[in-house]
Short mmCIF file of C-alpha atoms and ligand atoms in Angstrom, two decimals:
data_model
loop_
_atom_site.label_atom_id
_atom_site.label_comp_id
_atom_site.label_asym_id
_atom_site.label_seq_id
_atom_site.Cartn_x
_atom_site.Cartn_y
_atom_site.Cartn_z
CA MET G 8 -22.88 6.80 35.18
CA LYS G 9 -20.84 5.60 38.14
CA ASN G 10 -22.67 5.17 41.45
CA ILE G 11 -21.08 7.57 43.93
CA GLN G 12 -21.32 7.08 47.68
CA ALA G 13 -22.11 10.00 49.94
CA VAL G 14 -19.22 12.18 51.09
CA ALA G 15 -19.45 14.11 54.36
CA ALA G 16 -20.14 17.81 53.81
CA ASP G 17 -16.86 18.84 55.43
CA ARG G 18 -14.87 16.63 52.99
CA LEU G 19 -16.74 17.69 49.86
CA PRO G 20 -14.69 20.85 49.12
CA ALA G 21 -11.48 18.77 49.13
CA LEU G 22 -13.01 16.33 46.66
CA LEU G 23 -14.17 19.19 44.41
CA CYS G 24 -10.66 20.65 44.40
CA GLN G 25 -8.83 17.35 43.90
CA MET G 26 -10.95 15.82 41.18
CA PRO G 27 -9.59 16.13 37.64
CA LYS G 28 -11.73 18.39 35.46
CA ALA G 29 -11.86 20.14 32.10
CA GLU G 30 -12.54 23.84 31.61
CA LEU G 31 -14.49 24.55 28.42
CA HIS G 32 -15.50 28.20 28.89
CA ILE G 33 -12.66 30.56 29.71
CA HIS G 34 -11.96 33.78 27.80
CA ILE G 35 -8.22 34.02 28.06
CA GLU G 36 -8.42 37.84 28.05
CA GLY G 37 -10.70 37.46 31.08
CA SER G 38 -7.88 35.78 33.00
CA LEU G 39 -5.78 38.99 32.99
CA GLU G 40 -5.39 39.87 36.64
CA PRO G 41 -5.04 43.59 37.51
CA GLU G 42 -1.41 42.99 38.58
CA LEU G 43 -0.58 41.59 35.14
CA ILE G 44 -2.48 44.41 33.39
CA PHE G 45 -0.28 46.91 35.23
CA ALA G 46 2.92 44.92 34.58
CA LEU G 47 2.17 44.64 30.85
CA ALA G 48 1.23 48.33 30.63
CA GLN G 49 4.57 49.23 32.17
CA ARG G 50 6.50 46.81 29.93
CA ASN G 51 4.79 48.29 26.85
CA GLY G 52 5.07 51.95 27.90
CA LEU G 53 1.30 52.43 28.16
CA SER G 54 -0.60 54.43 30.74
CA LEU G 55 -3.85 53.21 32.27
CA PRO G 56 -6.84 55.31 33.35
CA TYR G 57 -6.51 53.88 36.90
CA PRO G 58 -3.88 55.00 39.43
CA SER G 59 -3.31 51.55 40.99
CA VAL G 60 -4.07 47.84 40.94
CA GLU G 61 -6.48 48.40 43.84
CA ALA G 62 -8.32 51.19 42.00
CA LEU G 63 -8.71 48.98 38.93
CA ARG G 64 -9.99 46.06 40.99
CA ALA G 65 -12.40 48.39 42.78
CA ALA G 66 -13.93 49.24 39.38
CA TYR G 67 -15.04 45.61 38.98
CA ALA G 68 -18.61 46.26 40.12
CA PHE G 69 -20.85 45.21 37.27
CA THR G 70 -24.58 45.54 36.74
CA ASN G 71 -24.90 43.52 33.53
CA LEU G 72 -22.84 42.01 30.68
CA GLN G 73 -22.21 45.32 28.90
CA SER G 74 -20.90 47.06 32.03
CA PHE G 75 -18.32 44.26 32.28
CA LEU G 76 -17.42 44.18 28.58
CA ASP G 77 -16.50 47.90 28.60
CA ILE G 78 -13.83 47.35 31.26
CA TYR G 79 -12.76 43.94 29.88
CA TYR G 80 -11.94 45.36 26.43
CA ALA G 81 -10.04 48.24 28.09
CA GLY G 82 -7.98 45.73 30.13
CA ALA G 83 -7.07 43.76 26.99
CA SER G 84 -5.57 46.89 25.39
CA VAL G 85 -2.24 46.27 27.18
CA LEU G 86 -1.64 43.18 25.00
CA LEU G 87 0.65 44.09 22.11
CA HIS G 88 3.38 41.49 21.58
CA GLU G 89 3.52 37.72 21.25
CA ALA G 90 5.16 37.50 24.69
CA ASP G 91 2.20 39.36 26.23
CA PHE G 92 -0.24 36.74 24.94
CA TYR G 93 2.09 33.98 26.06
CA ASP G 94 2.47 35.43 29.58
CA MET G 95 -1.28 35.91 29.97
CA ALA G 96 -2.03 32.30 28.97
CA TRP G 97 0.83 30.94 31.07
CA ALA G 98 -0.47 32.69 34.19
CA TYR G 99 -3.87 31.07 33.55
CA PHE G 100 -2.34 27.61 33.06
CA GLU G 101 -0.53 27.83 36.40
CA ARG G 102 -3.83 28.64 38.12
CA ALA G 103 -5.61 25.88 36.20
CA ALA G 104 -2.97 23.33 37.24
CA ALA G 105 -3.46 24.31 40.88
CA ASP G 106 -7.19 23.57 40.45
CA ASN G 107 -6.54 20.15 38.88
CA VAL G 108 -7.79 21.25 35.48
CA VAL G 109 -6.26 18.65 33.16
CA HIS G 110 -7.77 19.83 29.87
CA THR G 111 -8.92 23.26 28.73
CA GLU G 112 -10.30 24.88 25.60
CA LEU G 113 -9.47 28.58 25.58
CA PHE G 114 -11.57 31.28 23.94
CA PHE G 115 -9.76 34.26 22.48
CA ASP G 116 -11.14 37.42 20.84
CA PRO G 117 -8.84 38.31 17.91
CA GLN G 118 -10.91 41.32 16.84
CA THR G 119 -10.16 43.05 20.16
CA HIS G 120 -6.50 42.96 19.15
CA THR G 121 -6.48 43.23 15.35
CA ALA G 122 -8.59 46.41 15.66
CA ARG G 123 -5.60 47.93 17.53
CA GLY G 124 -3.12 46.91 14.85
CA VAL G 125 -1.93 43.70 16.54
CA GLY G 126 -1.42 40.92 13.96
CA MET G 127 -3.43 37.71 14.01
CA GLY G 128 -0.13 35.79 14.05
CA THR G 129 1.03 37.65 17.16
CA VAL G 130 -2.12 36.61 19.01
CA VAL G 131 -2.37 32.99 17.84
CA ASN G 132 1.34 32.18 18.01
CA GLY G 133 1.71 33.56 21.55
CA LEU G 134 -1.31 31.65 22.82
CA HIS G 135 -0.40 28.47 20.96
CA ARG G 136 3.16 28.44 22.31
CA ALA G 137 1.74 28.65 25.84
CA CYS G 138 -0.61 25.73 25.05
CA VAL G 139 2.34 23.61 23.89
CA ASP G 140 4.29 24.48 27.06
CA ALA G 141 1.25 23.74 29.25
CA GLN G 142 1.27 20.17 27.96
CA ALA G 143 5.03 19.77 28.31
CA ARG G 144 5.51 21.44 31.70
CA LEU G 145 2.16 21.07 33.50
CA GLY G 146 0.59 18.06 31.80
CA ILE G 147 -2.46 20.14 30.79
CA SER G 148 -3.83 19.63 27.27
CA ALA G 149 -5.06 22.92 25.83
CA SER G 150 -6.54 24.10 22.55
CA LEU G 151 -7.81 27.38 21.10
CA ILE G 152 -11.32 28.46 20.08
CA MET G 153 -11.50 31.74 18.17
CA CYS G 154 -14.54 33.86 19.04
CA PHE G 155 -16.25 36.38 16.79
CA LEU G 156 -17.50 39.56 18.47
CA ARG G 157 -21.25 39.62 17.91
CA HIS G 158 -21.65 43.37 18.42
CA LEU G 159 -19.65 43.83 15.19
CA ARG G 160 -20.89 43.06 11.65
CA GLN G 161 -20.78 39.61 10.08
CA GLN G 162 -18.54 41.03 7.34
CA GLU G 163 -15.88 41.71 10.00
CA ALA G 164 -16.19 38.15 11.28
CA LEU G 165 -15.68 36.88 7.71
CA GLU G 166 -12.54 39.02 7.39
CA THR G 167 -11.30 37.71 10.75
CA LEU G 168 -11.80 34.14 9.55
CA GLU G 169 -9.80 34.95 6.41
CA GLN G 170 -6.96 36.36 8.54
CA ALA G 171 -6.98 33.22 10.68
CA LEU G 172 -6.72 30.74 7.79
CA PRO G 173 -2.89 30.63 7.85
CA TYR G 174 -3.20 29.51 11.50
CA ARG G 175 -5.99 26.98 10.90
CA ASP G 176 -3.94 24.13 12.38
CA LYS G 177 -3.61 26.01 15.70
CA ILE G 178 -7.37 26.58 16.16
CA ILE G 179 -9.85 23.79 16.90
CA GLY G 180 -13.06 25.76 16.69
CA VAL G 181 -14.94 29.05 16.65
CA GLY G 182 -17.35 30.69 19.06
CA LEU G 183 -19.54 33.77 19.36
CA ASP G 184 -19.30 36.21 22.27
CA SER G 185 -19.69 39.86 23.41
CA GLY G 186 -23.01 41.71 23.82
CA GLU G 187 -25.77 39.18 23.28
CA VAL G 188 -29.11 41.00 23.36
CA GLY G 189 -29.85 42.53 19.94
CA ASN G 190 -27.19 40.40 18.25
CA PRO G 191 -28.93 37.06 17.58
CA PRO G 192 -27.10 34.03 16.21
CA GLU G 193 -28.76 34.39 12.76
CA LYS G 194 -26.58 37.46 12.17
CA PHE G 195 -23.58 35.10 11.84
CA ALA G 196 -25.15 32.30 9.79
CA GLU G 197 -22.83 32.65 6.80
CA VAL G 198 -19.55 32.77 8.73
CA PHE G 199 -20.54 29.73 10.80
CA THR G 200 -21.47 27.84 7.63
CA ARG G 201 -17.99 28.56 6.30
CA CYS G 202 -16.34 27.48 9.55
CA ARG G 203 -18.30 24.26 9.47
CA ALA G 204 -17.07 23.55 5.95
CA LEU G 205 -13.53 24.07 7.24
CA GLY G 206 -14.07 21.32 9.80
CA LEU G 207 -13.90 23.66 12.78
CA HIS G 208 -15.83 22.86 15.95
CA LEU G 209 -18.69 25.29 16.59
CA VAL G 210 -19.91 26.80 19.86
CA ALA G 211 -21.77 30.02 20.73
CA HIS G 212 -22.76 32.05 23.76
CA ALA G 213 -26.55 31.88 23.92
CA GLY G 214 -29.06 32.37 26.69
CA GLU G 215 -26.68 34.22 29.02
CA GLU G 216 -28.90 37.31 29.05
CA GLY G 217 -30.67 36.62 25.75
CA PRO G 218 -33.94 34.68 25.31
CA PRO G 219 -34.39 30.93 24.66
CA ALA G 220 -34.98 31.80 20.97
CA TYR G 221 -31.25 32.57 20.71
CA ILE G 222 -30.44 29.06 21.95
CA TRP G 223 -32.77 27.49 19.38
CA ALA G 224 -31.11 29.61 16.67
CA ALA G 225 -27.59 28.72 17.82
CA LEU G 226 -28.55 25.04 17.47
CA ASP G 227 -30.63 25.19 14.31
CA VAL G 228 -29.02 28.02 12.32
CA LEU G 229 -25.38 27.99 13.49
CA LYS G 230 -25.43 24.24 14.20
CA VAL G 231 -23.27 24.59 17.30
CA GLU G 232 -22.11 21.55 19.29
CA ARG G 233 -22.21 23.25 22.72
CA ILE G 234 -24.05 26.22 24.19
CA ASP G 235 -22.01 28.65 26.28
CA HIS G 236 -24.06 29.67 29.35
CA GLY G 237 -27.56 28.61 28.22
CA VAL G 238 -29.05 29.34 31.65
CA GLN G 239 -32.11 31.04 30.12
CA SER G 240 -33.16 27.66 28.68
CA SER G 241 -35.10 26.96 31.90
CA LYS G 242 -37.72 29.46 30.66
CA ASP G 243 -38.63 27.10 27.78
CA PRO G 244 -39.73 23.53 28.65
CA ALA G 245 -39.57 22.33 25.01
CA LEU G 246 -36.00 23.60 24.74
CA MET G 247 -35.06 21.88 28.02
CA GLN G 248 -36.42 18.60 26.64
CA ARG G 249 -34.43 18.97 23.44
CA LEU G 250 -31.17 19.85 25.23
CA ALA G 251 -31.58 16.85 27.53
CA LYS G 252 -32.54 14.44 24.72
CA GLU G 253 -29.66 15.50 22.46
CA ARG G 254 -27.19 15.80 25.34
CA VAL G 255 -26.18 19.31 24.21
CA ALA G 256 -23.61 20.49 26.73
CA LEU G 257 -24.08 23.82 28.51
CA THR G 258 -20.90 25.52 29.72
CA VAL G 259 -22.37 27.24 32.77
CA CYS G 260 -20.38 29.89 34.68
CA PRO G 261 -21.96 30.45 38.11
CA LEU G 262 -19.71 33.20 39.50
CA SER G 263 -19.97 35.07 36.19
CA ASN G 264 -23.76 34.90 36.35
CA LEU G 265 -23.63 36.19 39.91
CA LYS G 266 -21.28 39.11 39.14
CA LEU G 267 -23.24 40.11 36.02
CA CYS G 268 -26.52 39.99 37.95
CA VAL G 269 -28.08 37.19 35.87
CA PHE G 270 -29.12 35.71 39.25
CA PRO G 271 -29.45 37.81 42.43
CA ASP G 272 -27.46 35.30 44.49
CA LEU G 273 -25.86 31.89 44.00
CA ALA G 274 -28.57 30.15 46.02
CA GLN G 275 -31.02 31.18 43.29
CA HIS G 276 -28.86 29.93 40.42
CA ASN G 277 -30.67 27.35 38.25
CA LEU G 278 -27.68 25.00 37.79
CA ARG G 279 -29.26 22.35 39.98
CA GLU G 280 -32.55 22.59 38.08
CA LEU G 281 -30.67 22.13 34.77
CA LEU G 282 -28.72 19.15 36.15
CA ASP G 283 -31.83 17.51 37.62
CA ALA G 284 -33.57 17.87 34.24
CA GLY G 285 -30.82 15.71 32.72
CA LEU G 286 -28.94 18.43 30.83
CA ALA G 287 -25.21 17.98 30.20
CA VAL G 288 -24.15 20.81 32.50
CA THR G 289 -20.51 21.78 33.10
CA ILE G 290 -19.02 24.36 35.50
CA ASN G 291 -16.55 26.95 34.18
CA SER G 292 -14.99 30.27 35.17
CA ASP G 293 -15.70 32.51 32.09
CA ASP G 294 -13.53 35.54 33.07
CA PRO G 295 -11.97 34.52 36.38
CA ALA G 296 -9.88 37.65 36.95
CA TYR G 297 -13.03 39.77 36.80
CA PHE G 298 -15.58 37.52 38.50
CA GLY G 299 -13.76 36.61 41.69
CA GLY G 300 -12.80 33.01 41.10
CA TYR G 301 -11.18 30.28 39.05
CA MET G 302 -12.52 26.74 38.60
CA ASN G 303 -12.36 25.49 42.16
CA ASP G 304 -13.91 28.70 43.50
CA ASN G 305 -16.80 28.17 41.10
CA PHE G 306 -17.22 24.57 42.22
CA THR G 307 -16.95 25.11 45.96
CA GLN G 308 -19.14 28.22 46.12
CA THR G 309 -21.83 26.74 43.87
CA PHE G 310 -21.92 23.46 45.80
CA ALA G 311 -22.22 25.31 49.11
CA ALA G 312 -24.96 27.61 47.84
CA LEU G 313 -27.05 24.89 46.17
CA GLY G 314 -26.40 22.00 48.56
CA LEU G 315 -24.96 19.76 45.82
CA ASN G 316 -23.33 16.41 46.65
CA ALA G 317 -20.58 14.03 45.49
CA GLN G 318 -22.80 12.48 42.81
CA HIS G 319 -23.29 15.96 41.32
CA ALA G 320 -19.52 16.52 41.48
CA TYR G 321 -18.85 13.33 39.55
CA THR G 322 -21.52 14.15 36.96
CA LEU G 323 -20.20 17.67 36.39
CA ALA G 324 -16.56 16.55 36.03
CA ARG G 325 -17.51 13.66 33.76
CA ASN G 326 -19.67 15.96 31.63
CA SER G 327 -16.69 18.29 31.21
CA PHE G 328 -14.65 15.50 29.60
CA GLU G 329 -17.51 14.12 27.54
CA ALA G 330 -18.38 17.58 26.17
CA SER G 331 -14.77 18.42 25.30
CA PHE G 332 -13.31 18.26 21.81
CA ILE G 333 -10.65 15.66 22.67
CA ASP G 334 -10.68 12.25 21.01
CA ALA G 335 -12.51 9.23 22.44
CA ALA G 336 -9.34 7.60 23.81
CA ALA G 337 -8.34 10.76 25.72
CA LYS G 338 -11.88 11.04 27.11
CA GLN G 339 -11.69 7.45 28.35
CA ARG G 340 -8.30 8.13 29.98
CA HIS G 341 -9.57 11.20 31.81
CA ILE G 342 -12.75 9.45 32.96
CA ALA G 343 -10.69 6.51 34.27
CA GLN G 344 -8.61 8.99 36.31
CA LEU G 345 -11.78 10.65 37.55
CA ASP G 346 -13.13 7.25 38.64
CA ALA G 347 -9.84 6.48 40.41
CA CYS G 348 -9.98 9.82 42.25
CA PHE G 349 -13.51 9.07 43.53
CA ASP G 350 -12.59 5.47 44.46
CA ALA G 351 -9.59 6.72 46.47
CA PHE G 352 -11.74 9.28 48.24
CA GLN G 353 -14.46 6.86 49.38
N1 LIG M 12 -16.69 37.94 26.56
C1 LIG M 12 -16.02 37.66 27.70
N2 LIG M 12 -16.86 37.21 28.62
C2 LIG M 12 -18.10 37.17 28.05
C3 LIG M 12 -19.37 36.78 28.51
N3 LIG M 12 -19.59 36.33 29.74
N4 LIG M 12 -20.41 36.91 27.66
C4 LIG M 12 -20.22 37.37 26.42
N5 LIG M 12 -19.03 37.74 25.95
C5 LIG M 12 -17.98 37.64 26.76
ZN1 LIG M 13 -18.15 33.63 28.15
#
């Protein structure tokens, strides 16, 4: 790891914003801003149960994951046509570019849409076209990870996988999201085994609200390559040792954890503890339209609350590239640019 010289506290936010970074945990439906929800509702002739953008935003007061998911699935109901999925992803890419995100791996929840009669092709083609344009017009590389909703049955996940097979070349991996507690990873063992045989990358949300046992099961039963969230791992010293030894990346989302009351305030977030224990921690936005911030907001607020420094910034950005599903040459290119950014700053 590169040796990073100290940066004065007043210059640190600029470094955090300027440094190139990868985002590995963003639910694209969670990037739908209230303004876009209203615009899409109008375009599609739908009415919303909120009188205004302000009233919708005012409803974003969550007490836990489920209280958020209820409103998040309602927001996604305005997405009907390929252009809607394209416009949603494009709006995210413009924000990502402004935050110097140079690579991103987007989660999407097809079951939220296919359950409403929207075709799998409509979802995947709209998102994929935006990914292609992000590379061409913004220089951001982007790929798609299809998530299964864990509050539904495994049989439905298997059917979703079947529907996605014609679009296999547009999807790099699969994940597992939605209500965690009561829906352990083991429930999805068979579908993940099939995805593995298809050569898909595997990730899963685990240890967001659920116990360390769910993280063990995501690793040992689902055989995932990264853990999404994973903040509950600090309750289990043996798990911490394993995650550090195997360099299993955690895609941590500080503002999400704050808004969903996983931690009472950012100063009590355990990100620093996880980093200091040698875990491959990354910072991500999760559902930025709902949690009050995109990538750079997550970085600057977390650094201020936890008193993190330039060495932490370098480690987090470097981890984001190393934990990504890009090839070794692309990783080296991004890390060289990261090094150049730090050299220029010091
Ligand atoms: N879907 C969107 N955001 C999520 C989160 N933070 N946890 C689980 N499922 C989600
Ligand atoms: Zn998430």
